[in-house]
Coordinates of C-alpha atoms in Angstrom, one line a residue:
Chain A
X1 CA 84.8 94.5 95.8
X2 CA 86.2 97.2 98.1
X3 CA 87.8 99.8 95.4
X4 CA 90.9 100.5 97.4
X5 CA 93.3 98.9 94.8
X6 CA 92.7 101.2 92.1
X7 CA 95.4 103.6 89.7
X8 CA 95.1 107.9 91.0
X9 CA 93.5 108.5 87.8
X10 CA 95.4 112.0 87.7
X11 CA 98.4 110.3 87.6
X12 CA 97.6 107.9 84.1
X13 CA 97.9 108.9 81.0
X14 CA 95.0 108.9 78.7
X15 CA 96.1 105.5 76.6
X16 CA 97.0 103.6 80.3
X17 CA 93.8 104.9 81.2
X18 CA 92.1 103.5 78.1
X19 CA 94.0 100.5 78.8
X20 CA 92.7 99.9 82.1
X21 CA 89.5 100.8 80.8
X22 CA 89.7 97.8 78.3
X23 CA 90.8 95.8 81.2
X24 CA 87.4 96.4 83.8
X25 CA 85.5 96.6 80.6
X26 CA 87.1 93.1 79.8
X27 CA 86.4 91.7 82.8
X28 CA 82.9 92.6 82.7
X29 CA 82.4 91.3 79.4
X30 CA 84.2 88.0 80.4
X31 CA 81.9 87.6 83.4
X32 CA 78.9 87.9 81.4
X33 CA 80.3 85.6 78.6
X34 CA 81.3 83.1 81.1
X35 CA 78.8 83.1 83.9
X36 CA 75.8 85.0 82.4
X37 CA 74.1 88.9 82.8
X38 CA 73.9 88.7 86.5
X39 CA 77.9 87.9 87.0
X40 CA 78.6 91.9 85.5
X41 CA 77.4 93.2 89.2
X42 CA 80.6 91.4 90.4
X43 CA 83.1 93.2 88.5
X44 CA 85.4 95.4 91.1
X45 CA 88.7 96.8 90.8
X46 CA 90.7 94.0 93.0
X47 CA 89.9 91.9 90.4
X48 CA 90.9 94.0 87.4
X49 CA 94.1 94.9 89.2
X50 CA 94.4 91.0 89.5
X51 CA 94.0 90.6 86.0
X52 CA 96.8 93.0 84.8
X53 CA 98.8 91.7 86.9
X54 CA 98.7 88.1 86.1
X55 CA 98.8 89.2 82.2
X56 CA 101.6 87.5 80.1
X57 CA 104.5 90.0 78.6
X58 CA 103.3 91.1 74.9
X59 CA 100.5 92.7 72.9
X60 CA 97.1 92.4 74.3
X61 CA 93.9 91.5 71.9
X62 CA 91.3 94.0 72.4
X63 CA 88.0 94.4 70.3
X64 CA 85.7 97.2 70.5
X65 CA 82.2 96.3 72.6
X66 CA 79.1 98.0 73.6
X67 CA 77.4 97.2 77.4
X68 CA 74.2 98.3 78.6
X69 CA 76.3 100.5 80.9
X70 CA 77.7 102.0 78.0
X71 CA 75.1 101.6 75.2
X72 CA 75.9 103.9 72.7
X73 CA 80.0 104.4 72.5
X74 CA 82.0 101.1 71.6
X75 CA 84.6 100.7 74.0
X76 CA 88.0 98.9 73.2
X77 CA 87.9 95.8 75.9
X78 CA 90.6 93.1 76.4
X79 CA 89.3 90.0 75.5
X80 CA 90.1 86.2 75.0
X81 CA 93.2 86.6 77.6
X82 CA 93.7 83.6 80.3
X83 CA 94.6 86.3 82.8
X84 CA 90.6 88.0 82.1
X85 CA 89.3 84.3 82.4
X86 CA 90.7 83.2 85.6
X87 CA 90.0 86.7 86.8
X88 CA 86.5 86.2 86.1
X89 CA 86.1 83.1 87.5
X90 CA 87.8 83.9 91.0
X91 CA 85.5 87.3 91.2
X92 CA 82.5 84.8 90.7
X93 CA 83.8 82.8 93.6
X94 CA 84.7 85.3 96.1
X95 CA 81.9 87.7 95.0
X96 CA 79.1 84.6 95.6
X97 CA 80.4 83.6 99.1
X98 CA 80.8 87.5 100.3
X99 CA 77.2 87.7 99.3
X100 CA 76.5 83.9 101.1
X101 CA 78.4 85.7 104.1
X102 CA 75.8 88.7 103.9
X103 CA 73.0 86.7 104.2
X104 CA 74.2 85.2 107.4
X105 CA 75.4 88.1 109.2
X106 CA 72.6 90.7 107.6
X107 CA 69.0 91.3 108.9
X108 CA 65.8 91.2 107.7
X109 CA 65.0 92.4 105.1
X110 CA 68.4 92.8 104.0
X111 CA 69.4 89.0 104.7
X112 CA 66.8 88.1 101.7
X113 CA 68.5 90.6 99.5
X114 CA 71.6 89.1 100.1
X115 CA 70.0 84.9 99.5
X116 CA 68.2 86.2 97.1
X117 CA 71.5 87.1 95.1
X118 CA 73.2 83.9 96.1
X119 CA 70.1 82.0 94.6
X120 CA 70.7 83.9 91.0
X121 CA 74.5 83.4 91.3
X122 CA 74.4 79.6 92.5
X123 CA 74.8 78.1 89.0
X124 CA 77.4 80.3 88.2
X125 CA 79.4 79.7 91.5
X126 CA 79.4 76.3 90.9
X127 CA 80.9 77.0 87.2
X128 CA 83.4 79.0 88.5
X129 CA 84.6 76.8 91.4
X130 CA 84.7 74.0 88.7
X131 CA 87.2 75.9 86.7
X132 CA 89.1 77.2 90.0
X133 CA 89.2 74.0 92.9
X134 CA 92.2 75.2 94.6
X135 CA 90.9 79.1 95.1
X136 CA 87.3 78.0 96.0
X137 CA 88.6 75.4 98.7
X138 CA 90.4 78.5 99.6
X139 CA 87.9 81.1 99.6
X140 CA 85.6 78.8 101.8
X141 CA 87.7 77.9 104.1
X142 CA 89.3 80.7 104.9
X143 CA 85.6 82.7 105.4
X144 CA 84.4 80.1 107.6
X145 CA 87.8 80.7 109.1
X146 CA 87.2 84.4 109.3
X147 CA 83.5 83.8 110.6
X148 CA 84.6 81.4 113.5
X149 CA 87.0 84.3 114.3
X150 CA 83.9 86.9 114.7
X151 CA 82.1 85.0 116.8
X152 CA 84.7 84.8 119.4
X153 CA 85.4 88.8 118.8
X154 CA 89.3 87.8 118.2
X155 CA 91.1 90.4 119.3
X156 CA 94.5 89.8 117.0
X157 CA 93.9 92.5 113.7
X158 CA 96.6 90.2 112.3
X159 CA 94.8 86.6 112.5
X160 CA 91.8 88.3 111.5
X161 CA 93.4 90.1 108.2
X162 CA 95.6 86.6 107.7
X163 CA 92.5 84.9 106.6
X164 CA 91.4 87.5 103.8
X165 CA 94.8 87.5 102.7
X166 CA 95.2 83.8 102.6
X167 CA 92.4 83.9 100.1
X168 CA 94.1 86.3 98.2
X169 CA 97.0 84.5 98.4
X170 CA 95.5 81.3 97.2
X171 CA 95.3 83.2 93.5
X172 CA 99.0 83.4 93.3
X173 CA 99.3 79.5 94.4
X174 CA 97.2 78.7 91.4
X175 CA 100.5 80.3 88.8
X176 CA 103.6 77.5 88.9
X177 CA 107.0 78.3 89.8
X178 CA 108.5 81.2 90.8
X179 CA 106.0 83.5 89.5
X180 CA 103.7 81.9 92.1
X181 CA 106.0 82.4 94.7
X182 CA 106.5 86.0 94.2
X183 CA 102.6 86.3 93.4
X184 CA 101.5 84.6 96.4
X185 CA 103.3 87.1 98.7
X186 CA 102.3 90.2 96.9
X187 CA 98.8 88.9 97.3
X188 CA 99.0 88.4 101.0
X189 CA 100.1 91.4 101.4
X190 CA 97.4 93.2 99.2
X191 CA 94.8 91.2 100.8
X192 CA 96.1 92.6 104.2
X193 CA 96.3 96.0 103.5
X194 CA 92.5 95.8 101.8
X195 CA 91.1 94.0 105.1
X196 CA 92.6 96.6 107.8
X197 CA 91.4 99.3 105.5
X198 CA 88.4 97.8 105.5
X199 CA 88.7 97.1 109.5
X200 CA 89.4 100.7 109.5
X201 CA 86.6 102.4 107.8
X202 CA 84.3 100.9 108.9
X203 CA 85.0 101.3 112.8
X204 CA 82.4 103.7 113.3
X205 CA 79.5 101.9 111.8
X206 CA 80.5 98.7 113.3
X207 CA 80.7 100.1 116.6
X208 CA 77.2 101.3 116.3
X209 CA 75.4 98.3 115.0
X210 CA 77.3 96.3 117.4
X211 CA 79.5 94.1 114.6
X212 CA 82.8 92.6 114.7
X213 CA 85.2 94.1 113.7
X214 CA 89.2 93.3 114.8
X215 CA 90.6 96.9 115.5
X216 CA 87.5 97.1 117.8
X217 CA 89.3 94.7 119.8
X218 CA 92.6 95.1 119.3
X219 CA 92.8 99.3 120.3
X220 CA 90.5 101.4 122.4
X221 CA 88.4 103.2 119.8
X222 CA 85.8 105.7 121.3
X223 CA 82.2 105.2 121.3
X224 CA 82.0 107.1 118.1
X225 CA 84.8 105.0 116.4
X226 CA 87.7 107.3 117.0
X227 CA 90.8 105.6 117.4
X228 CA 93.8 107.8 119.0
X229 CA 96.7 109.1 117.1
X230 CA 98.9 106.3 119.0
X231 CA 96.6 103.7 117.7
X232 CA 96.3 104.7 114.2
X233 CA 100.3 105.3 113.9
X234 CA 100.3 101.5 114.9
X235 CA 98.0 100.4 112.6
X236 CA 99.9 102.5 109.8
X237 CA 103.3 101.4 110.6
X238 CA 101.7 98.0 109.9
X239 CA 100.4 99.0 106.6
X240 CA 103.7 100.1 105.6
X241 CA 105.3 97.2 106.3
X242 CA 103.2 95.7 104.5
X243 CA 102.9 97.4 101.6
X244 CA 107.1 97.3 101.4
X245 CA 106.5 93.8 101.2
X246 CA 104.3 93.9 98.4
X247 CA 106.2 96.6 96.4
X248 CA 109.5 94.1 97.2
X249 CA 107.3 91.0 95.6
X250 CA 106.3 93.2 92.5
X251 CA 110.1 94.7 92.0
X252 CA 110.5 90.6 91.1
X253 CA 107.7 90.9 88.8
X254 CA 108.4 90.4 84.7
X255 CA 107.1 93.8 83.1
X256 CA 103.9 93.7 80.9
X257 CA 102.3 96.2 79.2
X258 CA 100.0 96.8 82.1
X259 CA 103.3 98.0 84.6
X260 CA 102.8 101.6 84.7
X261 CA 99.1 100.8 85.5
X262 CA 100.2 98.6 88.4
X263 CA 102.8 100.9 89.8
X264 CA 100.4 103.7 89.7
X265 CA 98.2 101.2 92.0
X266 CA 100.4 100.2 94.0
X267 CA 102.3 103.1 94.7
X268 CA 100.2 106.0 94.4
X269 CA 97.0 104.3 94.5
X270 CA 97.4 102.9 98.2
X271 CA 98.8 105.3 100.1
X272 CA 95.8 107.6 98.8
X273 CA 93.6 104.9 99.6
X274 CA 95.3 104.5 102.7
X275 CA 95.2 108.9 103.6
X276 CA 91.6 108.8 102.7
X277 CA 90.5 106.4 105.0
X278 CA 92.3 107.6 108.3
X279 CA 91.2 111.3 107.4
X280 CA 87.9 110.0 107.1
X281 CA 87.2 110.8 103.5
X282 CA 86.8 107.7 101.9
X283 CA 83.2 107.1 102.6
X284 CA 82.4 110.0 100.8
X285 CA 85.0 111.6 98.5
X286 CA 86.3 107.8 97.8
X287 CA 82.9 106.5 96.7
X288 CA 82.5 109.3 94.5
X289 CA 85.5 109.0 92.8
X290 CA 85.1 105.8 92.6
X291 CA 82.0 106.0 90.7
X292 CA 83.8 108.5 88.3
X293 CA 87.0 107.1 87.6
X294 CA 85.8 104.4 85.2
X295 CA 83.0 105.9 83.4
Chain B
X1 CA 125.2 83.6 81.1
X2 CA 122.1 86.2 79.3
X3 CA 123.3 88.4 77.4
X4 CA 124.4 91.3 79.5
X5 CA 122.9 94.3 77.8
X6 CA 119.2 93.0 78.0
X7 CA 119.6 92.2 81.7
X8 CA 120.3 95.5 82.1
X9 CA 117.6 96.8 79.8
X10 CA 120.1 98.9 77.9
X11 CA 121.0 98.4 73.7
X12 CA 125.2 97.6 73.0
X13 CA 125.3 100.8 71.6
X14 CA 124.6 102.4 75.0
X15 CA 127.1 104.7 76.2
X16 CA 128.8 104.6 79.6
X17 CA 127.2 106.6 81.2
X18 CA 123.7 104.7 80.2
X19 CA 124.9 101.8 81.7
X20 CA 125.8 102.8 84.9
X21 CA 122.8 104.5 85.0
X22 CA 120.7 101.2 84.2
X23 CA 122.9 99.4 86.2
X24 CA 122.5 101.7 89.4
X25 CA 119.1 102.1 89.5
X26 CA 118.5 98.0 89.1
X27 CA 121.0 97.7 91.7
X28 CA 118.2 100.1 94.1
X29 CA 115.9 97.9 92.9
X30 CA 117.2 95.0 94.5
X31 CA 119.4 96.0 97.5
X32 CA 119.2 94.2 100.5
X33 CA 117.7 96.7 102.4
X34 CA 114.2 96.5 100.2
X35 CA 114.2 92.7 101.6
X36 CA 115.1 93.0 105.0
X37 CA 114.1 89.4 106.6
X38 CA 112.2 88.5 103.9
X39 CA 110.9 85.3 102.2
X40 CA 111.4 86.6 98.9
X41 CA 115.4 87.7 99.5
X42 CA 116.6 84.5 98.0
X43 CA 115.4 86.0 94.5
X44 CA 116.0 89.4 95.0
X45 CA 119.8 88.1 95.8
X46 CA 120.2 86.2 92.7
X47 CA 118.6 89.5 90.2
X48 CA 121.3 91.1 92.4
X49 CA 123.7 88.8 91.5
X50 CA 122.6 88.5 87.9
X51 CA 123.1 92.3 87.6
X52 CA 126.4 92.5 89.3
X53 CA 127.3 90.1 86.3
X54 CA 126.4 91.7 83.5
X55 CA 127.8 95.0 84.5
X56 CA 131.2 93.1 84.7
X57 CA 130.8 91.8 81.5
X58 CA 130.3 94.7 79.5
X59 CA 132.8 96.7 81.4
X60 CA 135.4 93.9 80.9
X61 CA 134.4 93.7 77.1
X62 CA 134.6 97.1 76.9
X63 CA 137.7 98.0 78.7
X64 CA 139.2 95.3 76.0
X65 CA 137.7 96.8 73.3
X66 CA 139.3 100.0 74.0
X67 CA 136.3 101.8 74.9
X68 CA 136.3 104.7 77.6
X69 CA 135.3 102.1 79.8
X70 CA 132.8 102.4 83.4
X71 CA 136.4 103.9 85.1
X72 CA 136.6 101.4 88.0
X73 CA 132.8 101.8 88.9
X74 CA 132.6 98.7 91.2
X75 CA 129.5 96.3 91.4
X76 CA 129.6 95.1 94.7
X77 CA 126.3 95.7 96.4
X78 CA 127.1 92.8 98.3
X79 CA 124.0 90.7 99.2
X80 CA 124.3 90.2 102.8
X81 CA 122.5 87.2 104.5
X82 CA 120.0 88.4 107.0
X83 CA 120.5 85.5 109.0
X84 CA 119.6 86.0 112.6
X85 CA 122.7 86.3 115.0
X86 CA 123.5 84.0 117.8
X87 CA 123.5 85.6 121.2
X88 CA 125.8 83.9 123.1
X89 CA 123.6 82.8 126.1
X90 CA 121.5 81.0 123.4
X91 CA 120.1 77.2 124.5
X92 CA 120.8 74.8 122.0
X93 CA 116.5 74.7 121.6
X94 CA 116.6 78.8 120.0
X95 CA 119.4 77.6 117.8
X96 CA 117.8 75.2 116.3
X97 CA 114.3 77.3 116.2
X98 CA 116.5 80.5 114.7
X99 CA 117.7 77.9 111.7
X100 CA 114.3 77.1 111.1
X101 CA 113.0 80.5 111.0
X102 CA 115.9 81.4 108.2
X103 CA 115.1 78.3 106.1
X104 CA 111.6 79.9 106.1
X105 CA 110.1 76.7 108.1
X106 CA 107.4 78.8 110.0
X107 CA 105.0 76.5 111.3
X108 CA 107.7 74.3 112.7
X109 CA 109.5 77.2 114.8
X110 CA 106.2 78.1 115.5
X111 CA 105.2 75.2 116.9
X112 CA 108.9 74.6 119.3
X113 CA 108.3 77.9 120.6
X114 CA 104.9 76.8 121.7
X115 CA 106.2 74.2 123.2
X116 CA 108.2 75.9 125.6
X117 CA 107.0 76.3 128.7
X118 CA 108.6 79.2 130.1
X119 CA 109.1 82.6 128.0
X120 CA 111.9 85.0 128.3
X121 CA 112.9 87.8 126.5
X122 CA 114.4 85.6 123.4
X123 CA 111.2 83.4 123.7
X124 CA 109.4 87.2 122.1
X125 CA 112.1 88.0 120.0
X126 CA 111.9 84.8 117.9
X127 CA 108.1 84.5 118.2
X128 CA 108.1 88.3 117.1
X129 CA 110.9 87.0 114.0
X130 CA 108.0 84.3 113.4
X131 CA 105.1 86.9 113.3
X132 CA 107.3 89.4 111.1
X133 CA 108.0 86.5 108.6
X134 CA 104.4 85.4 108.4
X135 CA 103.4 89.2 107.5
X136 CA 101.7 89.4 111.0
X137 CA 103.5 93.1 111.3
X138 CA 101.5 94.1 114.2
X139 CA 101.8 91.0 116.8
X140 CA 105.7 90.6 115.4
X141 CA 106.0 94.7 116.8
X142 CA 103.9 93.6 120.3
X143 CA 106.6 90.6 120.8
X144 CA 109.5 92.8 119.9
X145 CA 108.3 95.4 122.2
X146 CA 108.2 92.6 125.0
X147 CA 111.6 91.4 125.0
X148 CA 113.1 94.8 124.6
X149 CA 111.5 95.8 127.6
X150 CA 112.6 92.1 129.3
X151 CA 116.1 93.2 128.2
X152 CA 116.8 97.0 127.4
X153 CA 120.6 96.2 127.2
X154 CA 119.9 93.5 124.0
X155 CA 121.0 95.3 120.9
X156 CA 119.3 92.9 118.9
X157 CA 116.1 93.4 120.5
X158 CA 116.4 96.9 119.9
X159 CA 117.1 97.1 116.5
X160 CA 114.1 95.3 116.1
X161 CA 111.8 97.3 117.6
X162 CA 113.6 100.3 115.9
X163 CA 113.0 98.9 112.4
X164 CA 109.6 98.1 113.1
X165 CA 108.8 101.5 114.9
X166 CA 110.1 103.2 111.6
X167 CA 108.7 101.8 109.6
X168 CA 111.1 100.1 106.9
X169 CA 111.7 100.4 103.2
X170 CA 111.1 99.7 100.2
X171 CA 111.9 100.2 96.2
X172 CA 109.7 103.2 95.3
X173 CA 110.7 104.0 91.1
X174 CA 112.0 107.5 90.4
X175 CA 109.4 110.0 90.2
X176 CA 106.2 107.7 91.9
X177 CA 105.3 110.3 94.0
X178 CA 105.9 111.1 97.5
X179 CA 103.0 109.2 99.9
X180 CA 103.3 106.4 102.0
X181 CA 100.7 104.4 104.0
X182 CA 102.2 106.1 107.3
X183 CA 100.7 109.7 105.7
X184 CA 104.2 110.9 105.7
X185 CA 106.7 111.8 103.0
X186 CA 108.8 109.2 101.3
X187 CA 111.7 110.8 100.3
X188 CA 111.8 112.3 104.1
X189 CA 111.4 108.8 105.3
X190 CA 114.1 107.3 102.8
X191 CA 116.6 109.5 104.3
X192 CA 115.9 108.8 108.1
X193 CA 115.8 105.1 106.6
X194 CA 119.4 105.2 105.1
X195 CA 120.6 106.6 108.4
X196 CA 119.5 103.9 110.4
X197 CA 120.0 100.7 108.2
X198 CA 123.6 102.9 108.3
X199 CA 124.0 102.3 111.6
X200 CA 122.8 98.7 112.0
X201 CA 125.5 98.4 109.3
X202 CA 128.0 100.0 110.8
X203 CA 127.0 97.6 114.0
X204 CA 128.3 94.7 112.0
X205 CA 131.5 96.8 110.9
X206 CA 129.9 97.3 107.5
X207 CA 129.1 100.9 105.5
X208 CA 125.9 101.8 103.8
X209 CA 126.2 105.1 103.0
X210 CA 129.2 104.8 101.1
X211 CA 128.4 101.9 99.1
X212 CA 125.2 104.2 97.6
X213 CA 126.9 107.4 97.2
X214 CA 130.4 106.8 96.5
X215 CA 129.7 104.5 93.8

């Protein structure tokens, strides 16, 4: 969805690479099983790192699969894992009512781009939010949440991240016990850390088309979306703090055989997330790497 | 009890040294200071406490069993509570809120403070302790801030803003590189870390340094 929860590919080996390969590859596959050709646009990295991380201790099944992305060499993709399912399902749900939330907030002509996706997707949403009641309650309430929020131009970066994350959150609520505990807090966490960076990069561009956007209103960023080196230490503090929560909820994580994947994510993968988008070089060194890293 | 050699990840037949090894980095794992005033401590407090356990076992077992033995390696990272002192001028109302924020009963502190009318500097603090337990970092550092300023002379206060200011800490596994979100260097930060949660310790007549590098 956002690509800033993602393993420093340098830093994998080549079989954790193949595995997370199997696990996006997975995902994809499960989406299209599950919800049909038109769900496989959804598949994003938050979700895979999702799925590893909910993944039950032991062997994984994989099977080797072709996809029009990758027609001619078979690649070895998880499959027939509950973790890939409800993974799938909650990309469905969040993925149709960010697109529902584009075609409010877009113009013409992109609005209708936006509809026109929700259309295709509507069957599928409603699938999906079957399967998962308590995250699509979630999801919609804490969007409309978010939207209310814009409209007033709140100025509080953390009431404004608190209702991504509280989606985010609402995955781990769905896991029983402790488990959930410990999941739910990690996930708030994560889901703050990928709003601000969000919040963050996009400054600029929000700042010139006018948009909300909560560190807007929070700080004193120039007209060109420049924020001063006060203002981004306080944002990054924040971040930190943040992201020691989250490493402190996954230390209390059960291993799998996805760990060294997740560490990677969580801590190489963020702070380079993180360096990219205050230097400025997400936009375009991310996005390339981005497209690369998986293909 | 588990059996003490899988908590600690580590076969019977490992030696000594293997064990203390397994032992010490589990217990860096889990310290205290990862989950300072944190909703999760309660579990980190009880792997502690698991671990501390099975590293007595096996050295008791083999101390008996005529093995070379840890050698008198203690296991007592002691798991502090992080409850919030009581300042003396405290009203009986920020007592009661202070219990509710460590039983982890946010919304209901929440809503007491909001009830109160007139805010002085602990009216920040405990809204900022509300904030910081919500994982609303930046408004908890903005209400910290405030009462510090209110009350320059409140140690309490103080640490707060300093532990917010420098950003805290967390496990990080041997050899996971050296970023952090603040663009700085980890191990650089781990060390101005240790020397500050050392002297909150030493505050409340306890030693951190020692208890990591002595042991």
């Amino acid at each position: 969805m956002y690509g800033y929860v993602r393993p420093v590919k340098g830093e994998l080996k080549v079989s954790e690479f193949e595995r997370f390969r199997g696990v996006y590859c997975g995902l994809c596959h499960e989406l299209a099983r599950r919800y049909g050709f038109a769900a496989r646009f959804l598949v994003n990295y938050d979700f895979t790192f999702l799925a590893m991380l909910l993944a039950q201790p032991g062997p994984a099944v994989t099977c080797p699969r072709r996809c029009p992305a990758h027609p001619l060499k078979k690649t070895e993709c998880l499959s027939g894992c509950d973790s890939l399912s409800m993974a799938a399902d909650m990309t469905v749900i969040l993925g149709w009512w960010k697109l529902a939330d584009g075609g409010e907030d877009k113009s013409f002509p992109a609005s209708w781009g936006y509809k026109a996706a929700c259309g295709i997707l509507k069957s599928a949403y409603k699938k999906a939010a079957g399967r998962q009641p308590v995250f699509a309650a979630a999801t919609e309430q804490n969007l409309k949440a978010l939207q209310a929020l814009e409209k007033a131009n709140c100025p509080s970066m953390d009431e404004a991240a608190d209702k991504f994350a509280l989606i985010l959150r609402a995955a781990g609520t769905a896991i029983d016990g402790e488990k959930g505990r410990v999941l739910s807090e990690l996930l708030y966490h994560l889901g703050r850390i990928i709003y601000i960076l969000d919040a963050a990069d996009d400054l600029a561009e929000d700042i010139k088309t006018d948009s909300y956007n909560s560190l807007r209103y929070r700080f004193r960023p120039t007209e060109e979306g420049k924020l001063s080196e006060e203002d981004q230490r306080t944002i990054r503090v924040s971040l930190q703090h943040s992201h020691n929560a989250l490493a402190g909820a996954y230390a209390l994580m059960g291993d799998n055989i996805y760990s060294s994947i997740l560490s990677n994510t969580i801590y190489l993968g963020l702070p380079a997330a993180t360096q990219a988008v205050f230097s400025g070089t997400w936009k375009t060194n991310g996005r390339i790497q981005r497209e690369r890293s998986i293909s | 009890m588990n059996d003490p050699y899988s908590v600690l990840g580590v076969s019977p037949s490992a030696s000594d040294d293997e064990v203390k090894k397994a032992y010490r980095d589990l217990a860096r794992k889990y310290h205290p200071d990862n989950y300072h005033d944190n909703p999760l401590a309660d579990l980190a407090s009880e792997k502690m406490k698991e671990i501390n356990e099975a590293y007595d076992a096996i050295t008791k077992s083999r101390e008996q069993g005529g093995s070379s033995g840890a050698g008198g390696y203690g296991y007592g990272y002691a798991y502090q509570s992080q409850a919030r002192q009581q300042s003396t001028g405290s009203n009986a109302q920020y007592v009661q809120i202070r219990n509710l924020i460590n039983a982890n009963n946010l919304a209901q502190a929440e809503a007491m403070l909001n009830a109160i009318p007139t805010h002085d500097a602990e009216w920040y603090y405990l809204m900022g302790s509300v904030c910081w337990r919500k994982g609303w970092m930046d408004q908890a550092g903005q209400y910290f801030r405030t009462a510090s300023t209110m009350e320059p002379g409140n140690v309490e206060y103080r640490n707060a803003v300093q532990y917010m200011n420098q950003g805290g800490q967390a496990y990080r596994p041997a050899g996971a590189g050296m970023g952090d979100m603040m663009g700085g260097d980890a191990a650089c930060n781990l060390c101005q870390n240790l020397i500050c949660a050392d002297c909150c310790c030493e505050m409340f007549g306890g030693n951190l340094i020692p208890c990591i590098g002595c042991r």
